[in-house]
Short mmCIF file of C-alpha atoms in Angstrom, two decimals:
data_model
loop_
_atom_site.label_atom_id
_atom_site.label_comp_id
_atom_site.label_asym_id
_atom_site.label_seq_id
_atom_site.Cartn_x
_atom_site.Cartn_y
_atom_site.Cartn_z
CA MET A 24 -0.02 0.23 -0.15
CA GLY A 25 3.09 2.40 0.79
CA ASN A 26 4.38 1.64 -2.70
CA LEU A 27 0.87 2.78 -4.29
CA LEU A 28 0.75 6.04 -2.08
CA ASN A 29 3.99 6.92 -3.31
CA LEU A 30 3.30 6.50 -7.07
CA LEU A 31 -0.05 8.43 -6.70
CA SER A 32 1.29 11.34 -4.50
CA ASP A 33 2.63 14.72 -6.17
CA ARG A 34 6.23 14.72 -6.29
CA SER A 35 7.69 17.92 -4.40
CA GLU A 36 10.08 18.76 -7.22
CA SER A 37 9.72 17.88 -10.82
CA PRO A 38 12.73 16.32 -12.31
CA LYS A 39 14.25 18.18 -14.91
CA TYR A 40 14.34 15.99 -18.17
CA ASP A 41 17.67 17.59 -19.72
CA VAL A 42 18.64 14.45 -21.12
CA PHE A 43 19.61 13.76 -25.00
CA LEU A 44 19.16 9.99 -25.86
CA ASP A 45 21.93 9.39 -28.42
CA PHE A 46 20.12 6.27 -30.32
CA GLU A 47 22.65 6.51 -32.90
CA ASN A 48 26.16 6.62 -31.46
CA ALA A 49 25.80 5.59 -27.42
CA GLN A 50 28.78 3.50 -26.63
CA PRO A 51 28.88 0.83 -23.70
CA LYS A 52 31.20 1.93 -21.06
CA PRO A 53 33.62 -0.79 -19.58
CA GLU A 54 31.46 -1.92 -16.77
CA GLU A 55 28.67 -2.34 -19.29
CA MET A 56 30.46 -4.36 -21.80
CA VAL A 57 29.29 -8.03 -20.53
CA THR A 58 25.52 -7.22 -20.46
CA HIS A 59 25.70 -5.05 -24.12
CA GLU A 60 27.56 -7.99 -26.00
CA LYS A 61 25.40 -10.53 -24.73
CA ILE A 62 22.10 -8.42 -25.90
CA LEU A 63 24.09 -7.35 -28.95
CA ALA A 64 24.15 -11.12 -30.05
CA THR A 65 20.16 -11.03 -29.89
CA LEU A 66 19.53 -7.67 -31.57
CA GLU A 67 21.73 -8.31 -34.45
CA LYS A 68 18.95 -10.94 -35.62
CA SER A 69 16.38 -8.45 -35.38
CA SER A 70 16.90 -6.77 -38.94
CA ARG A 71 16.68 -9.94 -40.48
CA VAL A 72 13.46 -10.86 -38.97
CA LEU A 73 12.09 -7.75 -39.84
CA ASP A 74 13.35 -8.28 -43.50
CA GLU A 75 12.15 -11.37 -43.72
CA LEU A 76 8.73 -10.50 -42.25
CA ARG A 77 8.34 -7.47 -44.34
CA ALA A 78 8.92 -10.07 -47.68
CA TYR A 79 6.45 -12.83 -46.28
CA GLU A 80 4.15 -13.46 -48.91
CA GLY A 81 2.52 -16.53 -47.77
CA ALA A 82 1.24 -19.62 -49.64
CA GLY A 83 -2.15 -17.77 -50.29
CA GLU A 84 -2.74 -19.06 -53.68
CA GLN A 85 -1.55 -22.62 -53.14
CA ILE A 86 -3.66 -22.84 -50.07
CA ARG A 87 -6.90 -21.76 -52.20
CA GLN A 88 -6.00 -24.19 -54.98
CA ALA A 89 -5.92 -26.82 -52.49
CA ILE A 90 -9.02 -25.96 -50.75
CA SER A 91 -10.75 -25.63 -54.00
CA ASN A 92 -9.55 -29.04 -55.56
CA PRO A 93 -9.93 -31.36 -52.52
CA LYS A 94 -9.53 -34.31 -54.42
CA SER A 95 -6.28 -33.37 -56.18
CA ASP A 96 -3.12 -35.11 -54.69
CA ASP A 97 -1.28 -32.52 -56.66
CA PHE A 98 -2.62 -29.36 -55.28
CA GLN A 99 -2.61 -30.79 -51.76
CA GLN A 100 1.11 -31.86 -51.76
CA SER A 101 1.78 -28.22 -53.64
CA ALA A 102 0.37 -26.58 -50.82
CA TRP A 103 1.63 -28.71 -47.98
CA ARG A 104 5.42 -28.03 -49.67
CA SER A 105 4.58 -24.44 -49.97
CA VAL A 106 3.47 -23.86 -46.29
CA CYS A 107 5.82 -26.05 -44.41
CA PRO A 108 9.18 -23.71 -45.03
CA LEU A 109 6.71 -20.90 -44.31
CA VAL A 110 5.96 -22.44 -40.95
CA ALA A 111 9.51 -22.82 -40.27
CA GLN A 112 10.26 -19.34 -40.75
CA LEU A 113 7.24 -18.21 -38.37
CA LYS A 114 8.98 -20.86 -35.83
CA SER A 115 12.37 -18.42 -35.99
CA PHE A 116 10.48 -15.24 -35.68
CA TYR A 117 8.46 -16.59 -32.24
CA GLU A 118 12.14 -18.03 -31.00
CA HIS A 119 13.35 -14.70 -31.24
CA SER A 120 10.84 -13.07 -29.58
CA LEU A 121 11.74 -15.21 -26.72
CA GLU A 122 15.47 -14.41 -26.92
CA LEU A 123 14.33 -10.74 -26.89
CA GLU A 124 12.12 -11.30 -24.07
CA ARG A 125 14.92 -12.53 -22.02
CA ALA A 126 17.23 -9.79 -23.10
CA PHE A 127 14.58 -7.30 -22.29
CA VAL A 128 14.51 -8.39 -18.40
CA VAL A 129 18.30 -8.36 -18.36
CA LEU A 130 18.27 -5.10 -19.47
CA LEU A 131 15.11 -4.01 -17.12
CA GLU A 132 17.23 -5.39 -14.18
CA ALA A 133 20.26 -3.03 -14.90
CA LEU A 134 17.97 0.13 -15.40
CA THR A 135 16.12 -0.35 -12.25
CA THR A 136 18.65 -0.50 -9.37
CA ALA A 137 18.32 1.58 -6.67
CA ASP A 138 21.74 2.84 -6.61
CA ARG A 139 20.46 5.45 -9.24
CA ARG A 140 17.44 7.45 -10.01
CA PRO A 141 15.59 7.15 -13.31
CA LEU A 142 17.45 10.16 -15.08
CA ASP A 143 20.75 9.25 -14.00
CA HIS A 144 20.31 5.58 -15.49
CA LEU A 145 19.66 7.45 -18.71
CA ARG A 146 22.18 9.94 -18.72
CA GLU A 147 25.00 7.13 -17.38
CA GLN A 148 23.83 4.20 -19.48
CA GLN A 149 22.84 5.44 -22.78
CA ALA A 150 24.14 2.18 -24.47
CA LEU A 151 22.05 -0.18 -22.65
CA VAL A 152 19.26 2.35 -22.55
CA LYS A 153 19.80 2.37 -26.71
CA GLN A 154 19.60 -1.46 -26.80
CA PHE A 155 16.04 -1.30 -24.43
CA ALA A 156 15.12 1.24 -27.07
CA GLU A 157 15.95 -1.32 -29.85
CA ILE A 158 13.86 -4.11 -28.11
CA LEU A 159 10.67 -1.65 -28.15
CA HIS A 160 11.27 -0.47 -31.72
CA PHE A 161 11.71 -3.83 -33.12
CA THR A 162 8.45 -4.87 -31.03
CA LEU A 163 6.30 -2.36 -32.31
CA THR A 164 7.43 -2.56 -36.25
CA PHE A 165 7.15 -6.29 -35.91
CA ASP A 166 3.42 -6.36 -34.42
CA ASP A 167 2.41 -3.63 -37.10
CA LEU A 168 3.80 -5.72 -39.95
CA LYS A 169 2.28 -9.22 -38.87
CA MET A 170 -1.31 -7.69 -37.72
CA THR A 171 -1.06 -6.20 -41.49
CA ASN A 172 -0.24 -9.44 -43.06
CA PRO A 173 -3.19 -11.86 -42.66
CA SER A 174 -1.08 -14.36 -44.42
CA ILE A 175 0.56 -15.69 -41.62
CA GLN A 176 -2.49 -16.63 -39.37
CA ASN A 177 -3.83 -18.38 -42.75
CA ASP A 178 -0.74 -20.28 -43.44
CA PHE A 179 -0.18 -21.24 -39.82
CA SER A 180 -3.93 -22.47 -39.48
CA TYR A 181 -3.91 -24.29 -42.66
CA TYR A 182 -0.64 -25.85 -41.64
CA ARG A 183 -2.18 -27.01 -38.14
CA ARG A 184 -5.42 -28.42 -39.85
CA THR A 185 -3.86 -30.39 -42.62
CA LEU A 186 -1.26 -31.77 -39.70
CA ASN A 187 -3.99 -33.20 -38.22
CA LYS A 188 -5.91 -34.38 -41.55
CA MET A 189 -2.47 -36.26 -42.14
CA LYS A 190 -1.93 -37.85 -38.44
CA MET A 191 -5.81 -39.04 -38.54
CA SER A 192 -5.61 -40.62 -41.94
CA ASN A 193 -4.40 -44.03 -42.97
CA ASP A 194 -1.78 -42.30 -44.82
CA VAL A 195 0.73 -42.21 -41.98
CA LYS A 196 1.71 -45.52 -40.93
CA GLU A 197 3.48 -46.83 -38.20
CA GLY A 198 7.22 -45.89 -38.55
CA ASP A 199 6.42 -43.43 -41.16
CA LYS A 200 8.25 -40.18 -40.78
CA ASP A 201 6.17 -37.56 -38.79
CA PRO A 202 4.73 -35.23 -41.39
CA SER A 203 5.36 -32.12 -38.97
CA ASP A 204 9.27 -33.05 -39.40
CA LEU A 205 9.28 -30.79 -42.77
CA ALA A 206 8.61 -27.93 -41.09
CA GLY A 207 10.65 -28.63 -38.04
CA VAL A 208 7.59 -27.95 -35.68
CA SER A 209 7.09 -30.17 -32.71
CA ASN A 210 3.25 -30.30 -31.64
CA GLU A 211 4.24 -28.50 -28.17
CA MET A 212 5.84 -25.76 -30.14
CA ALA A 213 3.00 -25.58 -32.66
CA ASN A 214 0.71 -24.88 -29.61
CA ARG A 215 2.88 -22.13 -28.40
CA MET A 216 3.06 -20.55 -31.41
CA SER A 217 -0.61 -20.63 -32.20
CA LEU A 218 -1.12 -18.72 -28.84
CA PHE A 219 1.61 -16.40 -30.24
CA TYR A 220 0.21 -15.87 -33.17
CA ALA A 221 -3.52 -15.37 -32.04
CA TYR A 222 -2.72 -12.24 -30.52
CA PRO A 223 -3.07 -9.28 -32.78
CA THR A 224 0.55 -7.53 -30.99
CA PRO A 225 2.16 -10.85 -29.86
CA VAL A 226 5.60 -9.22 -29.05
CA LEU A 227 4.08 -6.27 -27.02
CA LYS A 228 1.89 -8.96 -24.83
CA THR A 229 5.28 -10.89 -24.47
CA LEU A 230 7.03 -7.67 -23.20
CA SER A 231 4.00 -6.30 -20.94
CA GLU A 232 3.84 -9.97 -19.24
CA ALA A 233 7.61 -10.19 -19.28
CA THR A 234 7.73 -6.72 -17.19
CA ALA A 235 4.83 -7.54 -14.85
CA LYS A 236 6.31 -10.59 -14.02
CA PHE A 237 9.66 -8.81 -13.46
CA VAL A 238 7.79 -6.48 -11.08
CA GLU A 239 6.25 -9.61 -9.11
CA ASP A 240 9.27 -11.31 -9.09
CA HIS A 241 11.70 -8.74 -7.55
CA LYS A 242 9.34 -7.88 -4.60
CA GLU A 243 12.65 -6.39 -2.91
CA LEU A 244 12.53 -3.93 -5.68
CA PRO A 245 9.98 -0.59 -4.96
CA ILE A 246 7.54 -0.99 -8.27
CA ASP A 247 8.06 2.66 -8.67
CA ASN A 248 11.92 1.75 -9.64
CA THR A 249 10.46 0.09 -12.68
CA THR A 250 7.80 2.53 -13.59
CA GLU A 251 9.66 5.76 -13.34
CA CYS A 252 12.19 4.00 -15.28
CA LEU A 253 9.68 3.67 -18.15
CA SER A 254 8.22 7.00 -17.50
CA THR A 255 11.00 9.01 -17.47
CA MET A 256 12.56 7.08 -20.77
CA ALA A 257 8.81 7.95 -22.38
CA THR A 258 8.94 11.59 -21.37
CA VAL A 259 12.87 12.10 -22.59
CA CYS A 260 11.43 10.72 -25.98
CA LYS A 261 8.50 13.19 -26.17
CA ILE A 262 10.77 16.12 -25.30
CA MET A 263 13.13 15.28 -27.75
CA ILE A 264 10.32 15.39 -30.08
CA GLU A 265 8.95 18.74 -28.88
CA ASN A 266 12.26 20.90 -28.17
CA PRO A 267 13.40 22.21 -31.34
CA GLU A 268 17.01 21.97 -29.87
CA TYR A 269 16.75 17.97 -29.08
CA LYS A 270 14.93 17.33 -32.35
CA ASP A 271 17.17 19.30 -34.66
CA ARG A 272 20.25 16.57 -33.38
CA LEU A 273 17.83 14.06 -34.82
CA ARG A 274 18.98 13.34 -38.40
CA ASN A 275 15.54 12.64 -40.22
CA ASN A 276 11.65 11.85 -40.11
CA GLU A 277 12.72 8.55 -39.44
CA SER A 278 14.92 9.08 -36.27
CA ALA A 279 11.90 10.79 -34.93
CA LEU A 280 9.74 8.16 -35.90
CA TYR A 281 12.10 5.62 -33.99
CA CYS A 282 11.69 8.22 -30.84
CA LEU A 283 7.81 7.92 -31.25
CA ARG A 284 7.72 4.31 -31.49
CA VAL A 285 9.68 3.96 -28.49
CA MET A 286 7.89 6.16 -26.56
CA VAL A 287 4.68 4.35 -27.38
CA GLY A 288 5.89 1.30 -26.32
CA LEU A 289 7.25 2.67 -22.96
CA ILE A 290 3.78 4.31 -22.35
CA ILE A 291 1.98 0.79 -23.14
CA LEU A 292 4.31 -1.27 -20.69
CA TYR A 293 3.46 1.61 -18.13
CA ASP A 294 0.32 1.44 -18.52
CA HIS A 295 0.41 -2.80 -17.79
CA VAL A 296 2.67 -2.28 -14.83
CA HIS A 297 1.63 0.72 -13.02
CA PRO A 298 -1.60 0.09 -10.27
CA VAL A 299 -3.44 2.83 -11.95
CA GLY A 300 -2.19 3.15 -15.73
CA ALA A 301 -0.85 5.83 -17.77
CA PHE A 302 -4.03 7.56 -18.31
CA ALA A 303 -4.71 8.77 -14.57
CA LYS A 304 -4.12 12.31 -13.87
CA LYS A 305 -1.63 11.73 -11.40
CA ALA A 306 0.53 9.15 -13.36
CA SER A 307 3.91 10.03 -14.02
CA ILE A 308 3.39 10.24 -17.87
CA ASP A 309 2.16 13.26 -19.77
CA ILE A 310 -0.11 11.14 -22.04
CA ARG A 311 -2.22 14.44 -23.54
CA GLY A 312 1.29 15.83 -24.62
CA SER A 313 2.41 12.20 -25.76
CA ILE A 314 -0.70 12.00 -28.01
CA LYS A 315 -0.42 15.59 -29.38
CA VAL A 316 3.32 14.62 -30.47
CA LEU A 317 1.85 11.86 -32.24
CA LYS A 318 -0.75 13.65 -34.04
CA ASP A 319 1.88 16.73 -34.94
CA PHE A 320 4.15 14.05 -36.60
CA THR A 321 4.49 15.18 -40.29
CA VAL A 322 3.51 12.17 -41.82
CA GLN A 323 0.36 11.08 -40.08
CA SER A 324 -0.02 7.47 -42.09
CA GLN A 325 3.74 6.53 -40.19
CA VAL A 326 2.27 7.00 -36.98
CA GLU A 327 -1.55 5.81 -37.27
CA SER A 328 -0.49 2.53 -36.13
CA LEU A 329 1.01 3.84 -32.83
CA ILE A 330 -2.35 5.64 -32.20
CA ASN A 331 -4.04 2.38 -32.51
CA ALA A 332 -1.58 0.63 -30.40
CA LEU A 333 -2.68 3.20 -27.80
CA ARG A 334 -6.28 2.57 -28.31
CA TYR A 335 -6.18 -0.91 -28.64
CA THR A 336 -3.42 -2.57 -26.41
CA THR A 337 -3.52 -0.58 -23.33
CA LYS A 338 -5.09 -1.94 -20.20
CA HIS A 339 -6.37 1.16 -18.60
CA LEU A 340 -7.61 3.63 -21.35
CA ASN A 341 -11.29 2.68 -20.60
CA ASP A 342 -11.04 3.12 -16.90
CA GLU A 343 -13.25 5.49 -14.98
CA THR A 344 -10.51 7.40 -14.15
CA THR A 345 -9.24 8.39 -17.36
CA PRO A 346 -10.36 11.88 -17.88
CA LYS A 347 -12.77 12.34 -21.00
CA PRO A 348 -10.47 14.77 -22.72
CA VAL A 349 -7.63 11.90 -23.08
CA LYS A 350 -10.63 9.60 -24.33
CA SER A 351 -11.66 12.26 -26.86
CA LEU A 352 -8.15 13.13 -27.89
CA LEU A 353 -7.47 9.37 -28.69
CA ALA A 354 -10.69 9.10 -30.48
CA GLU A 355 -10.23 11.69 -33.02
#
């Protein structure tokens, strides 16, 4: 109860957010090298995963042909041979999300220690903050690409239906090779992948649950160490877009969009962990200011998915404690 009261109380002094997060050039200090190198090995895979996801076309045509011609072995085999390597690819995406979850928790531990204030963590551990931001950037980019590509769900659903038919038919005899071996996906893995891809924003859900579990597992750490880490970083990202001096240091619109994507990810995580969320009047996040910088962005089509993420993936937006002007602002 004491932690909750501290979270909801007004602070006597507002911190001065005079930090520029150098997401492009931050380098690890000697004491950060072990953690940084460990996380770097995971992050290096992220660009490849996003490139593969952008190029993912699916097996829609082969599946349609197979469904339209149920008695044709040729069409059935063509669809199966097309979908199996795609499912193997979806498995690699899922496994990468698990690696990112582990890396995310390691960084959360490093950035919430009690020996520094949240702003000091941002000032003094910029290389780790950069990696934290890269995970959030990947998360919102991946989820947006996944949500706008129905082939992912369609391919995986067809794979599971066809696999079940094969296993129930007389075509698979004792001693035959398991049909799932072609995709390299065990039944247990398929069940976990099914739960993962069924959610509209699967990686964000994974990180939200990881953050909540982090708070639960670290009862010795005041909850506001975690929530203030998230809210402080979100505030700094917002100010980097609002403040002309800081914004001039960003190379281009893509750098600004990167900041906005990270800001939204932080707000959503904060909303899932904080007892009353990101939308309450006394939350540490300036939610109206954050929405405003999104709506003022030069290319609205590039931030629509971020606004939708606040609308549909937060936990407390529709609470009675959320001010009506905030709800109206997001509804516009």
